[in-house]
Backbone as a ProteinNet text record, in pm:
[ID]
protein_1_A
[PRIMARY]
PAGADGPQGPMGRPGLSIQGPIGPTGSSITTYIAYGEMYDYSNNFITLSNSLTWYPWVTTISGEMNAMGWINDNSGDYFKIQEPGVYQLVSANAISTSTNNVDIFTAIFKNGSLIPETETVRHFQNGSKSGAYAITALLDLEKNDEIKMMFKTTAGPLKVVIKNVSINLTKLTGIG
[TERTIARY]
82.6	0	87.2	31.9	104.1	82.1	183.7	173.5	107.2	88	24.6	119	60.7	139.6	209.7	330.9	406.8	370.2	424.7	395.9	456.5	395.7	444.2	575.5	668	798.3	791.5	902	904.2	896.3	840.5	827.5	964.2	987.9	1113.2	1117.9	1236	1251.1	1186.2	1129.8	1070.2	1178.6	1138.3	1233.1	1267	1373.4	1414.7	1346.2	1305.4	1244.4	1340.3	1420.7	1519.6	1485.2	1470.8	1442.9	1574.3	1590.9	1713.1	1717.5	1830.9	1844	1756.9	1713.3	1632.6	1727.9	1692.8	1776.9	1770.4	1858.5	1860.2	1736.1	1696.5	1583.3	1621.2	1532.2	1557.8	1542.6	1591.4	1577.5	1433.8	1387.7	1250.6	1247.2	1134.1	1114.1	997.8	1019.8	914.1	855.3	725.6	660	551.5	522.4	413.8	365.7	252.3	192.1	200.4	239.2	238.5	96.9	46	-87.7	-99	-196.2	-221.1	-363.7	-411	-546.4	-544.4	-613.7	-640.8	-787.2	-846.9	-991.2	-1029.2	-1154.3	-1215	-1365.6	-1434.1	-1580.1	-1644.1	-1575	-1616.5	-1675.6	-1722.3	-1779.7	-1678.1	-1549.9	-1449.7	-1474.4	-1421.9	-1444.2	-1315.1	-1318.6	-1209	-1264.8	-1202.2	-1247.2	-1183.6	-1268.2	-1222	-1242.2	-1138	-1148.3	-1162.6	-1089.3	-1088.7	-1138.4	-1214.3	-1261.4	-1143.7	-1155.2	-1059.8	-918.9	-906.8	-779.7	-791.6	-692.3	-693.2	-654	-730.6	-703.1	-682.1	-582.6	-551.4	-647.7	-656.2	-730.4	-634.5	-663.7	-569.6	-628.3	-740.1	-805.3	-806.9	-713.6	-720	-676.4	-720.4	-679.2	-605.9	-495.5	-421	-492.5	-517.2	-576.3	-468.5	-501.7	-406.1	-292.3	-169.3	-51.6	47.9	110.6	219.7	311.7	437.8	538.4	498.4	438.3	397	395	434.2	430.3	301.4	262.3	148.3	197	186.8	233.9	112.6	103.4	-8.2	47	21.1	69	-20.5	7.5	-78.2	-74.5	25.4	29.4	-60.4	-123	-211.2	-158.1	-245.1	-205.6	-180.4	-78.5	-43.9	22.7	17.5	93.3	233.1	333.8	470.1	507.7	533.9	558.5	697.4	704	832	877.8	784.1	817	763.3	848.5	799.8	709.7	620.5	533.5	402.8	314.3	181.2	86.8	14.8	-77	-219.5	-315	-455.9	-501.9	-556.9	-612.6	-764.2	-827.7	-973.7	-1011.7	-1094.3	-1140.4	-1292.3	-1354.3	-1499.7	-1524.5	-1610.2	-1624.2	-1770.2	-1801.7	-1933.1	-1907.7	-1952.1	-1929.3	-2057	-2058.6	-2162.6	-2092.1	-2169.3	-2110.9	-2195.3	-2140.7	-2212	-2291.2	-2287.8	-2349.1	-2431.5	-2543.3	-2628.5	-2577.6	-2611.9	-2587.5	-2439.7	-2352.7	-2209	-2153.6	-2041.4	-1966.4	-1843.9	-1820.5	-1699.7	-1616.3	-1493.2	-1399.1	-1308.4	-1277.5	-1185.8	-1087.3	-960	-859.6	-747.3	-672.6	-553.8	-432	-335.2	-212.8	-93.6	1.2	126	239.6	311.8	424.9	385.5	265.3	218.2	152.5	148.2	86.8	-41.9	-141.7	-271.4	-255.7	-319.3	-329.8	-464.2	-462.8	-586	-698.7	-664.8	-770.8	-840.7	-791.2	-856.9	-950.1	-946.9	-1030.2	-1177.1	-1259.6	-1403.2	-1476.2	-1600.1	-1679.9	-1815.4	-1863.1	-1994.4	-2069.9	-2190.7	-2274.2	-2361.5	-2376.5	-2462.3	-2570	-2690.6	-2804.6	-2840.2	-2843.7	-2874.4	-2751.3	-2680.3	-2553.9	-2563	-2677.3	-2686.5	-2703.3	-2726.8	-2742.7	-2607.5	-2581.6	-2456.3	-2463.4	-2348.5	-2335.6	-2219.8	-2233.1	-2129.3	-2074.6	-1947	-1881.4	-1754.3	-1692.7	-1570.9	-1465.4	-1340	-1226.8	-1147.4	-1118	-1031.8	-927.1	-810	-702.8	-594.6	-520	-396	-282.5	-190.8	-83.5	51.4	139.1	276.1	360.2	402	465.6	608.9	689.5	829.4	848.7	960.4	993.6	994.9	936.2	926.9	822.3	744.5	632.8	534.2	468.5	369.5	233.4	133.9	-1.5	-98.4	-172.1	-268.6	-395.5	-501.8	-629.9	-647.9	-705	-730.7	-869.3	-923.3	-1057.1	-1051.4	-1145.7	-1164.1	-1310.6	-1348.4	-1485.1	-1482.7	-1596.5	-1611.6	-1680.9	-1715.1	-1795.6	-1750.6	-1622.3	-1575	-1612.5	-1603.2	-1561.1	-1677	-1639.8	-1736.8	-1663	-1739.3	-1680.8	-1724.4	-1629.2	-1658.7	-1659.6	-1772.6	-1785.9	-1758.9	-1661.4	-1623.8	-1719.6	-1810.5	-1903.4	-1836.6	-1780.7	-1705.6	-1623.4	-1494.5	-1403.1	-1289.6	-1258.2	-1143.2	-1068.9	-938.3	-851.9	-775	-779.9	-699.6	-603.7	-477.8	-373.7	-305	-310.8	-259	-168.6	-48.1	44.1	-8.4	-6.5	-68.3	19	147.7	234.9	311.9	358.7	432	570.6	631.8	767.8	854.6	966.1	1053.9	1092.4
-118.6	0	125.2	229.8	356.4	438.1	514.3	597.2	730	812	944.1	1040.9	1142.6	1246.1	1330.3	1372.6	1457.8	1604.2	1692.9	1835.9	1893.4	2005.8	2070.9	2139.3	2133.3	2196	2346.2	2416.5	2561.9	2604.9	2724.6	2781.3	2826.6	2815.7	2861	3012.5	3065.2	3210.1	3255.3	3375.2	3424.1	3438.4	3418.7	3431.6	3576.4	3596.5	3731.4	3772.8	3898.1	3950.5	4052.3	4008.2	4097.2	4112	4237.4	4264.3	4296.6	4242.9	4270	4413.5	4455.5	4594	4617.5	4740.1	4777.7	4798.1	4739.5	4747.8	4884.5	4907.8	5037.1	5052.2	5174.5	5203.4	5166.4	5095.7	5055.9	5173	5155	5259.7	5262.7	5376.5	5386.3	5351.7	5301.4	5266.9	5351.1	5422.2	5501.3	5421.6	5403	5332.5	5421.6	5400.4	5468.9	5378.7	5408.5	5327.2	5403.5	5332.9	5390.9	5379.8	5490.6	5488.4	5599	5582.6	5684.4	5676.1	5789.6	5797	5885.4	5843.2	5931.4	5914.4	6024.1	6021.8	6127.6	6122	6224.5	6211.9	6324.5	6323.8	6435.8	6484.3	6607.9	6590.3	6469.9	6444.4	6460.7	6448.5	6441.4	6313.8	6306.9	6186.1	6135.4	6007.7	5940.1	5892.2	5928.6	5883.8	5749.2	5650	5516.8	5510.1	5540	5553.5	5420.1	5318.6	5189.8	5080.5	4989	4874.6	4788.5	4733.4	4637.8	4694.7	4827.2	4893	4957.5	4934.5	4992.9	5140.4	5225.3	5369.2	5409.3	5495.4	5532.3	5636	5637.2	5738.6	5854.1	5971.1	6084	6207.1	6192.4	6309.5	6302.7	6230.8	6211.4	6335.5	6336.9	6435	6356.3	6409.3	6343	6365.2	6254.8	6264.1	6255.4	6192.3	6174.9	6083.8	6121.3	6043.1	6038.3	5923.3	5908.9	5797.8	5828.8	5732.1	5667.3	5747.3	5698.8	5816.9	5792	5896.6	5891.6	6005.3	6015.6	6091.8	6027.5	6087	6113.6	6236	6279.6	6309.4	6217.7	6244	6177.6	6203.5	6155.3	6004.9	5936.4	5790.4	5723.7	5803.9	5754	5793.9	5846.2	5884.5	5757.2	5758.9	5636.3	5662.3	5557.6	5556.3	5503.4	5560.5	5507.5	5461.8	5333.2	5272.1	5310	5352.7	5387.5	5282.4	5206.5	5104.8	4969.3	4867.4	4735.9	4673.4	4585.6	4515.2	4475.2	4420	4381.9	4499.2	4538.6	4651.9	4604.5	4670.6	4648	4758.7	4719.4	4813.4	4806.1	4921.3	4929.9	5041.9	5009.5	5109.7	5105.4	5219.4	5234.1	5320.8	5272.4	5334.9	5360.3	5483.7	5519.5	5594.8	5535.9	5593.8	5585	5655.1	5636.8	5639.2	5615.4	5617.5	5705	5735	5815.7	5728.4	5596.7	5503.2	5399.1	5358.9	5255.2	5115.3	5020.1	4877.6	4845.5	4887.6	4862.4	4804.4	4736.3	4687.2	4775.2	4815.9	4890.5	4801.1	4778.2	4699.5	4796.5	4761.8	4840.3	4743	4783.5	4696	4779.9	4716.4	4776	4717.9	4804.7	4765.6	4790.6	4698.1	4711.2	4717.1	4826.5	4846.2	4820.4	4863.1	4850.1	4717.9	4623.1	4491.7	4476.1	4423.4	4396.8	4299	4330.3	4235.8	4165.7	4039.9	3975.6	3970.3	3946.5	3932.3	4064.4	4176.1	4304.7	4346.9	4275.2	4314.7	4286.6	4387.8	4372.7	4435	4392.9	4446.8	4491.7	4604.2	4657.7	4687.5	4631.8	4654	4777.1	4857.8	4976.5	4963.4	4931.5	4923.4	5063.5	5157.4	5296.6	5378.9	5429.1	5497.7	5621	5685.5	5808.1	5778.9	5654.5	5615.7	5572.9	5613.8	5574.2	5429.9	5365.9	5231	5227.8	5146.4	5140.6	4998.9	4990.9	4861.9	4888.9	4782.4	4796.9	4698.5	4731.7	4642.3	4637.5	4516.9	4502.7	4396.5	4413.6	4315.7	4338.2	4232.2	4242.3	4230.5	4325.5	4331.3	4329.5	4240.3	4234.1	4326.5	4441.2	4545.2	4571.6	4612.6	4645.7	4795.8	4846.3	4987.3	5022.2	5135.8	5190.9	5123.8	5027.5	4974.9	5088	5080.7	5180.4	5113	5170.9	5114.5	5216.1	5174.1	5264.6	5190.1	5265.4	5211.5	5245.8	5148.8	5172.6	5119	5167.9	5133.5	5087.8	4999.8	4963.7	4927.1	4914.5	4878.2	4781.9	4719.7	4634.2	4709.2	4836.2	4909.1	5053.9	5077.9	5215.6	5271.4	5399.8	5499.3	5542.6	5578.3	5630.7	5701.4	5767.2	5836.5	5767	5748.6	5705.1	5831.3	5857.7	5976	5936.1	6002.6	5973.9	6049.4	5977.2	6036.9	6048.3	5937.9	5937.1	5809	5822.6	5707.4	5738.8	5642.4	5661.1	5530	5540.9	5426.1	5457.5	5364.6	5373.7	5256	5284	5182.1	5196.4	5092.1	5098.7	4981.3	5009.5	4903.1	4839.4	4707.4	4636.3	4623.5	4652.4	4644.9	4774.2	4800.7	4923.1	4921.4	5036.3	5054	5088	5020.7	5057.5	4941.8
0	0	0	-60	-69	56.5	88.7	206.6	177.4	279.3	266.7	196.8	127.1	60.3	164.4	132.1	221.4	203	287.7	276.4	147.1	98.7	-23.9	6.4	-90.7	-74.3	-93.2	-61.2	-72.7	-220.3	-246.3	-381.5	-429.7	-560.8	-618.5	-631.3	-660.4	-676.2	-807.2	-809.2	-935.1	-1042.7	-1170.7	-1281.3	-1308.3	-1382.9	-1418.7	-1549.5	-1558.3	-1679.5	-1738.2	-1833	-1893.9	-2041.4	-2088.4	-2229.4	-2297.8	-2416.7	-2491.6	-2540.2	-2593.6	-2641.4	-2765.2	-2785.2	-2901.4	-3019	-3133.9	-3252.6	-3318.3	-3414.8	-3484.2	-3572.3	-3598.6	-3685.2	-3828.6	-3896.7	-4034.7	-4129.9	-4253	-4353.1	-4402.4	-4444.5	-4492.9	-4641.1	-4684.1	-4824.4	-4874.7	-4980.2	-5039.7	-5155.4	-5153.8	-5263.5	-5322.3	-5446.5	-5512.7	-5625.6	-5676.6	-5781.8	-5913.6	-6019.2	-6153.5	-6209.2	-6264.5	-6324.2	-6428.1	-6515.8	-6616.4	-6667.2	-6716.4	-6772.1	-6895.4	-6999.4	-7112.2	-7149.8	-7196.4	-7220.5	-7322.5	-7366.1	-7450.3	-7435.3	-7428.5	-7414.4	-7496.4	-7598.6	-7664.8	-7803.9	-7838.2	-7971.4	-8083.9	-8053.6	-8159.6	-8238.5	-8358.1	-8437	-8498	-8530.7	-8599.1	-8732	-8841.5	-8972.7	-9004	-9029	-9070.2	-9221.4	-9295.6	-9441.5	-9512.5	-9468.1	-9535.5	-9441.8	-9496.5	-9418	-9374.8	-9255	-9198.1	-9178.5	-9172.9	-9143.3	-9005.6	-8920	-8785.7	-8792.5	-8721.8	-8714.7	-8569.4	-8543.9	-8405.4	-8349	-8217.6	-8143	-8118.5	-8174.6	-8168.4	-8100	-8032.5	-7971.5	-7819.2	-7759.4	-7614.2	-7537	-7413.3	-7314.3	-7206.5	-7158.7	-7051.5	-6919.6	-6847.9	-6715.2	-6609	-6497.5	-6389	-6435.2	-6401.7	-6441.6	-6326.5	-6309.4	-6213.9	-6263.1	-6280.8	-6327	-6459.1	-6548.1	-6679.7	-6776.3	-6900.2	-7000.4	-7081	-7136.4	-7227.2	-7348.9	-7464.3	-7589.4	-7677.2	-7729.8	-7813.1	-7951.2	-8047.5	-8183.1	-8286.2	-8413.9	-8522.5	-8543.7	-8487.1	-8500.3	-8395.3	-8313.3	-8208	-8072	-7989.5	-7854.4	-7774.6	-7688.5	-7618.5	-7484.2	-7399.5	-7274.9	-7305.2	-7239.7	-7247.5	-7106.8	-7093.3	-6963.4	-6912.3	-6786.7	-6724.4	-6624.4	-6567.4	-6467	-6513.3	-6525.2	-6567.3	-6460.6	-6504.5	-6411.3	-6476.9	-6396.5	-6443.8	-6418.5	-6522.7	-6516.8	-6544.2	-6478.9	-6509.2	-6603.5	-6716.8	-6812.9	-6803.2	-6789.7	-6789.4	-6884.8	-6982.2	-7077.7	-7085	-7058	-7071.4	-7194.4	-7283.8	-7414.6	-7449.7	-7487.2	-7540.4	-7670.6	-7781.4	-7913.6	-7995.9	-8107.9	-8209	-8344.5	-8450.1	-8584.6	-8675.5	-8790.3	-8888.6	-8985.9	-8966.4	-9061.5	-8987.2	-9046.7	-8988.2	-9021.6	-8936.2	-8959.7	-8986.5	-8892.2	-8905.2	-8775.5	-8789.6	-8674.1	-8655.9	-8530.9	-8496.1	-8404.8	-8444.1	-8364.5	-8288.5	-8166	-8083.4	-8021.1	-8011.9	-7951	-7893	-7804.7	-7746.1	-7818	-7846.2	-7914.3	-7823.1	-7825.3	-7749.5	-7850.8	-7850.6	-7942.7	-8088	-8124.6	-8261.5	-8295.8	-8199.9	-8226.4	-8147.1	-8214.8	-8152.2	-8035.9	-7923.8	-7812.1	-7832.8	-7884	-7929.6	-7826.1	-7700	-7599.6	-7567.3	-7621.6	-7596.9	-7710.7	-7821.1	-7935.3	-7906.1	-7929.6	-7909.3	-8027.3	-8048.2	-8157.7	-8102.6	-8154.4	-8115.6	-8242.4	-8252.6	-8370.8	-8349.2	-8454.2	-8449.7	-8556.7	-8513	-8605.2	-8653.3	-8558	-8589	-8551	-8648.7	-8625.1	-8538.1	-8533.8	-8454.1	-8304.7	-8269	-8128.1	-8071.4	-7947.5	-7882.9	-7835.6	-7836.7	-7782.6	-7684.5	-7581.8	-7478.1	-7465.7	-7426.7	-7404.6	-7325.2	-7277.8	-7197	-7244.9	-7214.4	-7238.3	-7108.1	-7061.3	-6943.2	-6972.7	-6914.1	-6934.1	-6830.1	-6801.7	-6725.7	-6826.3	-6822.8	-6921.7	-6852.1	-6895.3	-6843.4	-6930.7	-6875.4	-6954.9	-6910.2	-7006.4	-6982.6	-7000.2	-6950.5	-6966.6	-7115.4	-7149.7	-7285.6	-7372.9	-7320.4	-7398.3	-7425.4	-7542.4	-7582.2	-7592.6	-7524.9	-7520.6	-7580.1	-7684.3	-7747.5	-7786.5	-7809.8	-7855.5	-8002.8	-8078.2	-8219.9	-8256.4	-8370.2	-8417	-8562.5	-8599.9	-8740.8	-8762	-8888.1	-8923.9	-9041.8	-9066.5	-9184.5	-9297.4	-9274.5	-9372.5	-9387.8	-9415.5	-9431.9	-9567.7	-9588.1	-9490.7	-9399.5	-9276.6	-9180.9	-9069.4	-8982.7	-8868.6	-8739.6	-8648.3	-8512.5	-8427.4	-8362.6	-8278.7	-8133.9	-8073.4	-7934.7	-7842.7	-7779.8	-7683.6	-7546.3	-7499.4	-7373.4	-7369.2	-7387.8	-7387.1	-7290.2	-7204.8	-7116.7	-7099.9	-7086	-7058.4	-6931	-6837	-6715.3	-6713.6	-6685.1	-6678.8	-6543.5	-6460.3	-6323.1	-6295	-6245.4	-6204.9	-6078.1	-6072.2	-5961.6	-5838.1	-5848.4	-5731.1	-5717.9	-5597.9	-5572.1	-5633.8	-5636.2	-5686.3	-5565.2	-5549	-5440.4	-5352.7
[MASK]
++++++++++++++++++++++++++++++++++++++++++++++++++++++++++++++++++++++++++++++++++++++++++++++++++++++++++++++++++++++++++++++++++++++++++++++++++++++++++++++++++++++++++++++++

């Protein structure tokens, strides 16, 4: 048989609470996001002279810009990338045409080449009525890449009237 429990022993000494030294302050990192906007809402028009030929958008206004270039010229207004990375492109488009029963194609071009997944088509039964559509894409871009929007039709010549078109291009990660 087991015997009775003995008395409890004395309590140990409390532990020491020592905090180590505080380290040096780290260097600060400045980050910012590259972004750009171009738009037009003034009923300017683009003449599409020949069917199935891409024509540049040359009537843009520069919006908010940070770490990105905006070039306005007759070959088409475009963004010039200053920081490489993945960018989100969002374009909201409201246009009309001068001709009934036509298709208007819109696409984004990188360095003069069509980005196939951005090409969209909008049919206009009545050319005097505005039609709206959007283009969105994630684009892996390098420094000095040029991004522009272009239009074409299957039934030229005609005019595309810019009611309200805007393109926003935003880098998805910070710089720094």
